[in-house]
Short mmCIF file of C-alpha atoms in Angstrom, two decimals:
data_model
loop_
_atom_site.label_atom_id
_atom_site.label_comp_id
_atom_site.label_asym_id
_atom_site.label_seq_id
_atom_site.Cartn_x
_atom_site.Cartn_y
_atom_site.Cartn_z
CA MET A 9 -35.82 -24.82 13.64
CA LYS A 10 -34.94 -21.37 14.83
CA SER A 11 -31.26 -20.69 15.29
CA LYS A 12 -30.10 -20.12 18.84
CA LYS A 13 -27.11 -18.10 17.80
CA ASP A 14 -26.91 -14.37 18.43
CA LEU A 15 -27.52 -12.10 15.48
CA ALA A 16 -24.75 -9.90 14.07
CA ILE A 17 -24.99 -7.16 11.46
CA VAL A 18 -22.11 -7.03 8.99
CA LEU A 19 -21.41 -3.86 7.04
CA VAL A 20 -20.69 -5.17 3.57
CA SER A 21 -19.47 -2.59 1.09
CA GLY A 22 -18.64 -5.28 -1.42
CA GLY A 23 -14.88 -4.98 -1.00
CA MET A 24 -12.32 -7.55 0.04
CA ASP A 25 -12.12 -6.30 3.64
CA SER A 26 -15.85 -6.54 4.32
CA ALA A 27 -16.08 -10.00 2.71
CA LEU A 28 -13.35 -11.24 5.06
CA THR A 29 -15.07 -9.55 8.00
CA ALA A 30 -18.23 -11.51 7.14
CA ALA A 31 -16.14 -14.70 7.24
CA TYR A 32 -15.09 -13.92 10.82
CA ALA A 33 -18.65 -13.05 11.90
CA SER A 34 -20.13 -16.17 10.26
CA LYS A 35 -18.10 -18.42 12.55
CA LYS A 36 -19.96 -17.17 15.63
CA TYR A 37 -23.29 -15.60 14.67
CA ASP A 38 -26.29 -15.58 12.38
CA LEU A 39 -25.79 -12.76 9.94
CA ALA A 40 -27.70 -9.75 8.65
CA PHE A 41 -26.01 -7.71 5.91
CA LEU A 42 -26.15 -3.93 5.62
CA HIS A 43 -25.04 -2.05 2.51
CA ILE A 44 -24.84 1.70 2.15
CA ASN A 45 -25.11 3.63 -1.09
CA TYR A 46 -23.67 7.04 -0.36
CA GLY A 47 -23.53 8.38 -3.89
CA GLN A 48 -20.10 6.91 -4.60
CA LYS A 49 -19.18 6.68 -8.27
CA THR A 50 -19.01 2.86 -8.28
CA GLU A 51 -22.30 2.37 -6.44
CA LYS A 52 -23.85 -0.15 -8.84
CA ARG A 53 -20.80 -2.35 -9.07
CA GLU A 54 -20.47 -2.43 -5.28
CA LEU A 55 -24.14 -3.36 -4.88
CA LYS A 56 -23.67 -6.27 -7.28
CA ALA A 57 -20.72 -7.49 -5.20
CA PHE A 58 -22.80 -7.06 -2.01
CA ASN A 59 -25.61 -9.24 -3.34
CA GLU A 60 -23.23 -11.92 -4.58
CA ILE A 61 -21.38 -12.03 -1.26
CA ALA A 62 -24.72 -12.28 0.60
CA LYS A 63 -25.68 -15.21 -1.61
CA TYR A 64 -22.32 -16.88 -0.95
CA TYR A 65 -22.85 -16.70 2.83
CA GLY A 66 -26.57 -17.63 2.55
CA VAL A 67 -27.67 -14.34 4.14
CA LYS A 68 -31.37 -13.61 3.69
CA ARG A 69 -31.70 -10.62 5.99
CA LYS A 70 -30.40 -7.68 3.96
CA LEU A 71 -30.87 -3.93 4.22
CA ILE A 72 -29.74 -1.49 1.56
CA VAL A 73 -29.79 2.15 2.61
CA ASP A 74 -29.39 5.18 0.38
CA ILE A 75 -27.73 8.17 1.98
CA LYS A 76 -27.35 10.43 -1.00
CA TYR A 77 -26.99 13.36 1.36
CA LEU A 78 -23.27 12.62 1.62
CA ARG A 79 -23.07 13.52 -2.06
CA ASP A 80 -25.01 16.74 -1.44
CA ILE A 81 -22.66 17.58 1.41
CA GLY A 82 -19.69 16.78 -0.82
CA GLY A 83 -16.07 17.30 0.22
CA SER A 84 -14.78 14.01 -1.18
CA SER A 85 -13.51 12.82 -4.54
CA LEU A 86 -15.60 9.66 -4.08
CA THR A 87 -18.90 11.49 -4.12
CA ASP A 88 -18.23 14.90 -5.67
CA SER A 89 -17.91 14.92 -9.46
CA HIS A 90 -15.92 18.21 -9.25
CA ILE A 91 -13.11 16.55 -7.31
CA LYS A 92 -10.90 14.23 -9.31
CA ILE A 93 -10.02 10.82 -7.89
CA GLU A 94 -6.27 11.05 -7.37
CA LYS A 95 -3.77 8.46 -8.40
CA ALA A 96 -2.59 6.56 -5.37
CA ASN A 97 0.32 7.85 -3.36
CA LEU A 98 0.90 5.23 -0.71
CA LYS A 99 3.75 7.22 0.83
CA ASN A 100 1.43 10.18 1.49
CA LYS A 101 0.65 10.50 5.20
CA LYS A 102 -2.06 13.17 4.81
CA VAL A 103 -5.79 12.41 4.71
CA PRO A 104 -6.45 11.91 0.95
CA SER A 105 -9.19 13.59 -1.12
CA SER A 106 -11.16 10.32 -1.18
CA TYR A 107 -11.94 10.78 2.53
CA VAL A 108 -15.73 11.12 2.89
CA PRO A 109 -16.18 13.36 5.92
CA PHE A 110 -17.26 11.30 8.94
CA ARG A 111 -18.65 8.55 6.72
CA ASN A 112 -18.16 5.69 9.14
CA ALA A 113 -19.97 7.53 11.93
CA ASN A 114 -22.97 7.93 9.63
CA ILE A 115 -22.88 4.28 8.57
CA LEU A 116 -22.49 2.97 12.11
CA ALA A 117 -25.41 5.10 13.33
CA ILE A 118 -27.63 3.43 10.73
CA ALA A 119 -26.33 0.00 11.72
CA THR A 120 -26.97 0.72 15.40
CA SER A 121 -30.56 1.87 14.73
CA TRP A 122 -31.16 -1.35 12.79
CA ALA A 123 -29.44 -3.46 15.45
CA GLU A 124 -31.65 -1.97 18.15
CA VAL A 125 -34.80 -2.85 16.17
CA ILE A 126 -33.85 -6.41 15.08
CA GLY A 127 -32.08 -7.31 18.31
CA ALA A 128 -28.57 -7.74 16.91
CA ARG A 129 -25.85 -7.44 19.53
CA HIS A 130 -22.83 -7.12 17.27
CA ILE A 131 -21.98 -4.85 14.36
CA TYR A 132 -19.04 -6.01 12.26
CA ILE A 133 -17.11 -3.49 10.20
CA GLY A 134 -14.07 -4.25 8.03
CA ALA A 135 -12.07 -1.18 8.97
CA VAL A 136 -8.29 -1.41 8.63
CA GLU A 137 -6.05 0.94 10.55
CA GLU A 138 -2.46 0.05 9.85
CA ASP A 139 -2.40 -0.36 6.13
CA SER A 140 -5.18 2.00 5.19
CA SER A 141 -5.61 5.33 3.44
CA GLY A 142 -5.23 7.20 6.73
CA TYR A 143 -8.89 8.05 7.27
CA PRO A 144 -9.46 9.25 10.84
CA ASP A 145 -12.68 7.23 11.19
CA CYS A 146 -10.90 3.92 10.57
CA ARG A 147 -8.82 3.87 13.74
CA LYS A 148 -9.25 1.63 16.75
CA ASN A 149 -9.64 4.55 19.17
CA PHE A 150 -12.49 5.94 17.05
CA PHE A 151 -14.39 2.64 17.34
CA ASP A 152 -13.72 2.48 21.09
CA ALA A 153 -15.20 5.97 21.45
CA TYR A 154 -18.14 4.91 19.27
CA ASN A 155 -18.88 1.95 21.52
CA GLU A 156 -18.93 4.25 24.55
CA MET A 157 -21.35 6.55 22.75
CA ILE A 158 -23.64 3.63 21.81
CA ALA A 159 -23.75 2.47 25.44
CA LYS A 160 -24.88 5.95 26.47
CA GLY A 161 -27.34 6.58 23.62
CA THR A 162 -29.40 3.38 23.42
CA LYS A 163 -32.06 1.89 25.70
CA PRO A 164 -30.71 0.56 29.02
CA ASP A 165 -31.43 -3.08 28.09
CA THR A 166 -29.66 -2.76 24.72
CA LYS A 167 -26.18 -4.22 24.39
CA ILE A 168 -24.63 -3.46 21.03
CA LYS A 169 -20.94 -3.58 20.26
CA ILE A 170 -18.94 -2.73 17.18
CA GLU A 171 -16.44 -5.44 16.23
CA THR A 172 -13.40 -4.77 14.07
CA PRO A 173 -11.74 -8.17 13.54
CA ILE A 174 -9.32 -7.09 10.81
CA ILE A 175 -8.35 -3.64 12.08
CA LYS A 176 -4.77 -4.65 12.87
CA LEU A 177 -4.16 -6.67 9.70
CA SER A 178 -2.02 -5.51 6.79
CA LYS A 179 -3.42 -5.89 3.28
CA LYS A 180 -1.02 -8.79 2.77
CA GLU A 181 -2.47 -10.53 5.83
CA ILE A 182 -6.00 -9.77 4.62
CA VAL A 183 -5.25 -11.52 1.32
CA LEU A 184 -3.76 -14.54 3.09
CA LYS A 185 -6.62 -14.73 5.64
CA SER A 186 -9.20 -14.41 2.86
CA VAL A 187 -7.77 -17.46 1.17
CA LYS A 188 -7.55 -19.40 4.45
CA LEU A 189 -11.12 -18.58 5.57
CA LYS A 190 -12.51 -19.10 2.05
CA SER A 191 -13.74 -15.53 1.69
CA PRO A 192 -15.09 -15.07 -1.87
CA ILE A 193 -12.40 -12.65 -3.12
CA ASN A 194 -13.47 -13.23 -6.72
CA LEU A 195 -16.87 -11.68 -5.98
CA THR A 196 -15.52 -8.51 -4.32
CA TRP A 197 -15.00 -5.03 -5.78
CA SER A 198 -12.59 -2.42 -4.43
CA CYS A 199 -11.93 0.10 -7.23
CA TYR A 200 -13.12 3.67 -6.51
CA LYS A 201 -13.23 4.66 -10.15
CA SER A 202 -14.39 2.00 -12.53
CA ASN A 203 -17.47 -0.25 -12.76
CA THR A 204 -16.06 -2.76 -15.27
CA LYS A 205 -12.35 -3.47 -15.03
CA ALA A 206 -10.64 -2.12 -11.89
CA CYS A 207 -8.46 0.92 -12.75
CA GLY A 208 -5.41 -0.32 -10.85
CA GLU A 209 -4.39 3.24 -10.00
CA CYS A 210 -6.73 4.66 -7.35
CA ASP A 211 -5.88 4.42 -3.65
CA SER A 212 -8.09 1.41 -3.14
CA CYS A 213 -6.72 -0.54 -6.13
CA ALA A 214 -3.16 0.32 -5.13
CA LEU A 215 -3.60 -0.97 -1.57
CA ARG A 216 -5.29 -4.13 -2.83
CA LEU A 217 -2.73 -4.86 -5.53
CA ARG A 218 0.15 -4.26 -3.13
CA GLY A 219 -1.45 -6.74 -0.72
CA PHE A 220 -1.64 -9.43 -3.40
CA GLN A 221 1.90 -8.67 -4.59
CA GLN A 222 3.28 -8.96 -1.06
CA ALA A 223 1.33 -12.22 -0.54
CA LYS A 224 2.72 -13.48 -3.86
CA LEU A 225 -0.77 -14.27 -5.14
CA GLU A 226 -2.74 -13.16 -8.18
CA ASP A 227 -5.87 -11.05 -7.66
CA PRO A 228 -8.73 -12.89 -9.47
CA VAL A 229 -10.51 -9.61 -10.31
CA PRO A 230 -9.95 -8.03 -13.79
CA TYR A 231 -7.78 -4.88 -14.02
CA LYS A 232 -7.04 -2.35 -16.75
CA LYS A 233 -3.48 -2.07 -15.43
CA ARG A 234 -1.58 -3.91 -12.73
CA PRO A 235 1.26 -1.62 -11.70
CA THR A 236 3.75 -2.86 -9.12
CA TYR A 237 3.45 -1.08 -5.75
CA LYS A 238 6.08 -0.92 -3.03
CA MET B 24 -18.38 42.52 4.02
CA LYS B 25 -17.70 38.99 5.08
CA SER B 26 -18.64 38.13 8.66
CA LYS B 27 -15.76 37.38 11.00
CA LYS B 28 -17.87 35.29 13.33
CA ASP B 29 -17.47 31.53 13.57
CA LEU B 30 -20.08 29.43 11.83
CA ALA B 31 -22.47 27.20 13.79
CA ILE B 32 -24.90 24.60 12.51
CA VAL B 33 -28.24 24.50 14.30
CA LEU B 34 -30.42 21.40 14.09
CA VAL B 35 -33.88 22.85 13.58
CA SER B 36 -36.73 20.35 13.72
CA GLY B 37 -39.27 23.12 13.73
CA GLY B 38 -40.24 22.68 17.38
CA MET B 39 -40.10 25.12 20.25
CA ASP B 40 -36.86 23.70 21.66
CA SER B 41 -34.88 24.02 18.45
CA ALA B 42 -36.19 27.56 17.81
CA LEU B 43 -34.92 28.60 21.25
CA THR B 44 -31.61 26.82 20.62
CA ALA B 45 -31.22 28.93 17.47
CA ALA B 46 -31.78 32.04 19.59
CA TYR B 47 -28.84 31.05 21.82
CA ALA B 48 -26.58 30.26 18.86
CA SER B 49 -27.48 33.49 17.03
CA LYS B 50 -25.99 35.56 19.85
CA LYS B 51 -22.50 34.22 19.16
CA TYR B 52 -22.25 32.82 15.65
CA ASP B 53 -23.30 33.01 12.05
CA LEU B 54 -25.85 30.28 11.48
CA ALA B 55 -26.47 27.41 9.09
CA PHE B 56 -29.70 25.44 9.59
CA LEU B 57 -30.05 21.69 9.16
CA HIS B 58 -33.40 19.93 9.01
CA ILE B 59 -33.94 16.19 8.87
CA ASN B 60 -36.92 14.41 7.37
CA TYR B 61 -36.86 10.94 8.82
CA GLY B 62 -40.25 9.76 7.63
CA GLN B 63 -42.12 11.14 10.64
CA LYS B 64 -45.87 11.53 10.18
CA THR B 65 -45.80 15.35 10.53
CA GLU B 66 -42.88 15.84 8.16
CA LYS B 67 -44.45 18.52 5.96
CA ARG B 68 -45.71 20.62 8.83
CA GLU B 69 -42.29 20.51 10.50
CA LEU B 70 -40.57 21.53 7.27
CA LYS B 71 -42.89 24.55 6.98
CA ALA B 72 -41.96 25.56 10.53
CA PHE B 73 -38.27 25.06 9.72
CA ASN B 74 -38.43 27.39 6.73
CA GLU B 75 -40.34 30.05 8.63
CA ILE B 76 -37.91 29.94 11.55
CA ALA B 77 -34.96 30.21 9.11
CA LYS B 78 -36.60 33.28 7.57
CA TYR B 79 -37.14 34.80 11.01
CA TYR B 80 -33.43 34.45 11.85
CA GLY B 81 -32.34 35.51 8.35
CA VAL B 82 -30.54 32.20 7.73
CA LYS B 83 -29.64 31.61 4.07
CA ARG B 84 -27.48 28.52 4.45
CA LYS B 85 -29.93 25.66 4.79
CA LEU B 86 -29.64 21.91 4.27
CA ILE B 87 -32.61 19.56 4.25
CA VAL B 88 -31.74 15.88 4.41
CA ASP B 89 -34.06 12.94 3.83
CA ILE B 90 -33.25 9.83 5.83
CA LYS B 91 -36.25 7.70 5.01
CA TYR B 92 -34.27 4.66 6.04
CA LEU B 93 -35.33 5.27 9.64
CA ARG B 94 -38.86 4.52 8.47
CA ASP B 95 -37.68 1.34 6.72
CA ILE B 96 -35.90 0.29 9.90
CA GLY B 97 -39.04 1.09 11.92
CA GLY B 98 -39.40 0.40 15.61
CA SER B 99 -41.06 3.72 16.48
CA SER B 100 -44.62 5.04 16.51
CA LEU B 101 -43.33 8.23 14.89
CA THR B 102 -42.23 6.50 11.71
CA ASP B 103 -44.02 3.14 11.62
CA SER B 104 -47.68 3.29 10.56
CA HIS B 105 -48.31 -0.06 12.33
CA ILE B 106 -47.46 1.41 15.73
CA LYS B 107 -50.06 3.78 17.18
CA ILE B 108 -48.94 7.09 18.67
CA GLU B 109 -49.81 6.70 22.35
CA LYS B 110 -51.59 9.26 24.46
CA ALA B 111 -49.10 10.97 26.73
CA ASN B 112 -48.32 9.47 30.10
CA LEU B 113 -45.93 11.95 31.69
CA LYS B 114 -45.58 9.79 34.83
CA ASN B 115 -44.24 6.88 32.76
CA LYS B 116 -40.52 6.40 33.30
CA LYS B 117 -40.02 3.83 30.53
CA VAL B 118 -38.77 4.74 27.05
CA PRO B 119 -42.01 5.46 25.11
CA SER B 120 -43.00 3.97 21.75
CA SER B 121 -42.25 7.29 20.03
CA TYR B 122 -38.52 6.68 20.60
CA VAL B 123 -36.82 6.47 17.19
CA PRO B 124 -33.91 4.10 17.76
CA PHE B 125 -30.65 6.04 17.94
CA ARG B 126 -32.12 8.95 15.98
CA ASN B 127 -29.94 11.67 17.43
CA ALA B 128 -26.75 9.75 16.67
CA ASN B 129 -27.82 9.56 13.02
CA ILE B 130 -28.73 13.25 12.89
CA LEU B 131 -25.53 14.38 14.59
CA ALA B 132 -23.41 12.29 12.21
CA ILE B 133 -24.98 14.16 9.28
CA ALA B 134 -24.42 17.49 11.02
CA THR B 135 -20.78 16.61 11.70
CA SER B 136 -20.15 15.62 8.07
CA TRP B 137 -21.63 18.94 6.96
CA ALA B 138 -19.71 20.87 9.61
CA GLU B 139 -16.44 19.31 8.44
CA VAL B 140 -17.11 20.40 4.85
CA ILE B 141 -18.37 23.97 5.51
CA GLY B 142 -15.96 24.66 8.36
CA ALA B 143 -18.51 25.03 11.16
CA ARG B 144 -17.05 24.53 14.63
CA HIS B 145 -20.26 24.21 16.61
CA ILE B 146 -23.35 22.06 16.25
CA TYR B 147 -26.34 23.23 18.29
CA ILE B 148 -29.04 20.75 19.22
CA GLY B 149 -32.12 21.51 21.32
CA ALA B 150 -32.06 18.33 23.38
CA VAL B 151 -33.73 18.47 26.79
CA GLU B 152 -32.83 15.93 29.45
CA GLU B 153 -34.74 16.75 32.61
CA ASP B 154 -38.23 17.32 31.37
CA SER B 155 -38.19 15.09 28.31
CA SER B 156 -39.77 11.88 27.10
CA GLY B 157 -36.90 9.84 28.56
CA TYR B 158 -35.12 9.10 25.29
CA PRO B 159 -31.61 7.74 25.98
CA ASP B 160 -30.07 9.84 23.20
CA CYS B 161 -31.17 13.12 24.81
CA ARG B 162 -28.96 12.95 27.87
CA LYS B 163 -25.91 15.06 28.67
CA ASN B 164 -23.63 12.03 29.03
CA PHE B 165 -24.62 10.84 25.55
CA PHE B 166 -23.55 14.19 24.04
CA ASP B 167 -20.30 14.15 26.02
CA ALA B 168 -19.54 10.69 24.59
CA TYR B 169 -20.48 11.95 21.13
CA ASN B 170 -18.01 14.83 21.38
CA GLU B 171 -15.25 12.38 22.31
CA MET B 172 -16.14 10.26 19.31
CA ILE B 173 -16.10 13.30 16.97
CA ALA B 174 -12.65 14.28 18.23
CA LYS B 175 -11.37 10.78 17.37
CA GLY B 176 -13.16 10.39 14.04
CA THR B 177 -12.51 13.66 12.19
CA LYS B 178 -9.37 15.12 10.60
CA PRO B 179 -6.72 16.23 13.11
CA ASP B 180 -7.21 19.93 12.27
CA THR B 181 -11.00 19.72 12.70
CA LYS B 182 -12.49 21.09 15.90
CA ILE B 183 -16.23 20.44 16.11
CA LYS B 184 -18.26 20.47 19.29
CA ILE B 185 -21.90 19.70 20.00
CA GLU B 186 -23.58 22.38 22.09
CA THR B 187 -26.74 21.71 24.13
CA PRO B 188 -27.70 25.09 25.64
CA ILE B 189 -31.15 24.05 26.87
CA ILE B 190 -30.43 20.52 28.07
CA LYS B 191 -30.93 21.37 31.74
CA LEU B 192 -34.06 23.53 31.27
CA SER B 193 -37.58 22.43 32.17
CA LYS B 194 -40.34 23.02 29.63
CA LYS B 195 -41.57 25.86 31.81
CA GLU B 196 -38.14 27.50 31.65
CA ILE B 197 -38.04 26.91 27.89
CA VAL B 198 -41.33 28.79 27.49
CA LEU B 199 -40.10 31.68 29.65
CA LYS B 200 -36.69 31.83 27.92
CA SER B 201 -38.37 31.72 24.50
CA VAL B 202 -40.37 34.82 25.38
CA LYS B 203 -37.32 36.56 26.84
CA LEU B 204 -35.02 35.82 23.88
CA LYS B 205 -37.78 36.54 21.35
CA SER B 206 -37.78 33.04 19.89
CA PRO B 207 -40.64 32.80 17.34
CA ILE B 208 -42.86 30.37 19.28
CA ASN B 209 -45.82 31.13 17.03
CA LEU B 210 -43.94 29.68 14.04
CA THR B 211 -42.98 26.39 15.74
CA TRP B 212 -44.64 22.97 15.54
CA SER B 213 -44.34 20.21 18.14
CA CYS B 214 -47.27 17.82 17.63
CA TYR B 215 -46.29 14.24 16.62
CA LYS B 216 -49.68 13.43 15.17
CA SER B 217 -51.42 16.25 13.36
CA ASN B 218 -50.43 18.59 10.53
CA THR B 219 -53.19 21.18 11.05
CA LYS B 220 -54.28 21.76 14.64
CA ALA B 221 -52.02 20.20 17.29
CA CYS B 222 -53.69 17.14 18.86
CA GLY B 223 -52.99 18.20 22.45
CA GLU B 224 -52.67 14.56 23.53
CA CYS B 225 -49.42 13.10 22.23
CA ASP B 226 -46.26 13.13 24.35
CA SER B 227 -44.88 16.17 22.61
CA CYS B 228 -48.10 18.22 22.91
CA ALA B 229 -48.48 17.22 26.56
CA LEU B 230 -44.95 18.33 27.49
CA ARG B 231 -45.41 21.60 25.61
CA LEU B 232 -48.84 22.38 27.06
CA ARG B 233 -47.65 21.58 30.58
CA GLY B 234 -44.73 23.98 30.07
CA PHE B 235 -47.08 26.80 29.07
CA GLN B 236 -49.49 25.99 31.89
CA GLN B 237 -46.69 26.08 34.45
CA ALA B 238 -45.40 29.35 32.99
CA LYS B 239 -48.95 30.73 33.16
CA LEU B 240 -48.86 31.70 29.49
CA GLU B 241 -51.02 30.79 26.51
CA ASP B 242 -49.48 28.75 23.67
CA PRO B 243 -50.09 30.78 20.46
CA VAL B 244 -50.34 27.60 18.34
CA PRO B 245 -53.85 26.18 17.54
CA TYR B 246 -54.94 22.96 19.32
CA LYS B 247 -57.84 20.55 18.92
CA LYS B 248 -57.90 20.09 22.70
CA ARG B 249 -55.99 21.74 25.52
CA PRO B 250 -56.12 19.29 28.44
CA THR B 251 -54.56 20.34 31.75
CA TYR B 252 -51.36 18.40 32.58
CA LYS B 253 -49.79 18.04 36.01
#
């Protein structure tokens, strides 16, 4: 029997935030999962996490898109081998070197093209504003502006909206919600640097570890080091 | 001696509109050319036109990006071999089958990423609203919304603006302006269907031929057929 639910696309990087975002979307909609390889150094490990999370949620409709051009364009420590991935500095208020210029706008454009073709009306993205690395394309007002732009740039009968269910959560709240909604944290991967054991020192590891420490829970993923973050 | 002019990126598909757009941009700025292969059937012919137009304008800074995913996503006669390219119907007010879902939003996201890295402050695109195929992502209000979204989604010190110098021109005016500003019409390629002689019958050929006919000039590009369009 064909489902009568609306279809939603979830952007699943393979990290903890996108896995929780999928948990929110799965309560209301049938899901299609989109994963983007953009030449990041941990591409293979993230793809493994993506496929395992898709299996966990029983998602058959998957699209994996390679946009290696972001590596050619460069400008980020995540994609450019000449720029070193910095150790985390969670007190730093500047945009860090891991910022991939305008990455989310690229990813959301792909998702919107796919949504228009498969008839999905919702695009879920696990962006986090408050407790994030300070990327400009992770803020609520960016997504509001993006929704306006989608309304103007798609066919008149198309209704597509970007949904950001965890944008206001802290990493501590994300950890606690993940447990509550049975998001498969053990299958996720967040480290920017390593494909085997998480480094524990990059921005992404630091934010994740601090979230677990504040939630007084142990992260089930293996680490090389587990420094304490404040 | 290093140029003191600002840098502008021009999106050059290889068609008549983008060649004229480059003519406008070249009056004010140093140029970088961006070309997108999105799996369209005339990809190679367009790339040849792109390179020849770049040579004409003396542009050294070029970026060619492959986004084959638009073909995987499908939904357009330009990229999907199962959908036939229709004969032009210039009276049709519906969005035609050649519409590539949300294509311009994808292309502009790439341009903006590149602009942020190379320090370009202007992105020129040869979109035409009035006398176009009716694509939703070719309208002035779409580009206005896009500029808002760029302002929200890039670093605070980044100022990037999309410029659409020919958006209000008719195809007739584009032909006349191209002659006046010495845009290299003879090097351009517009046909959606053929790589050798232009078919004369697809939407893009029909709009172009009608422009020349209304301007009472002969298109220097070879055609299989040159029907009269009203």
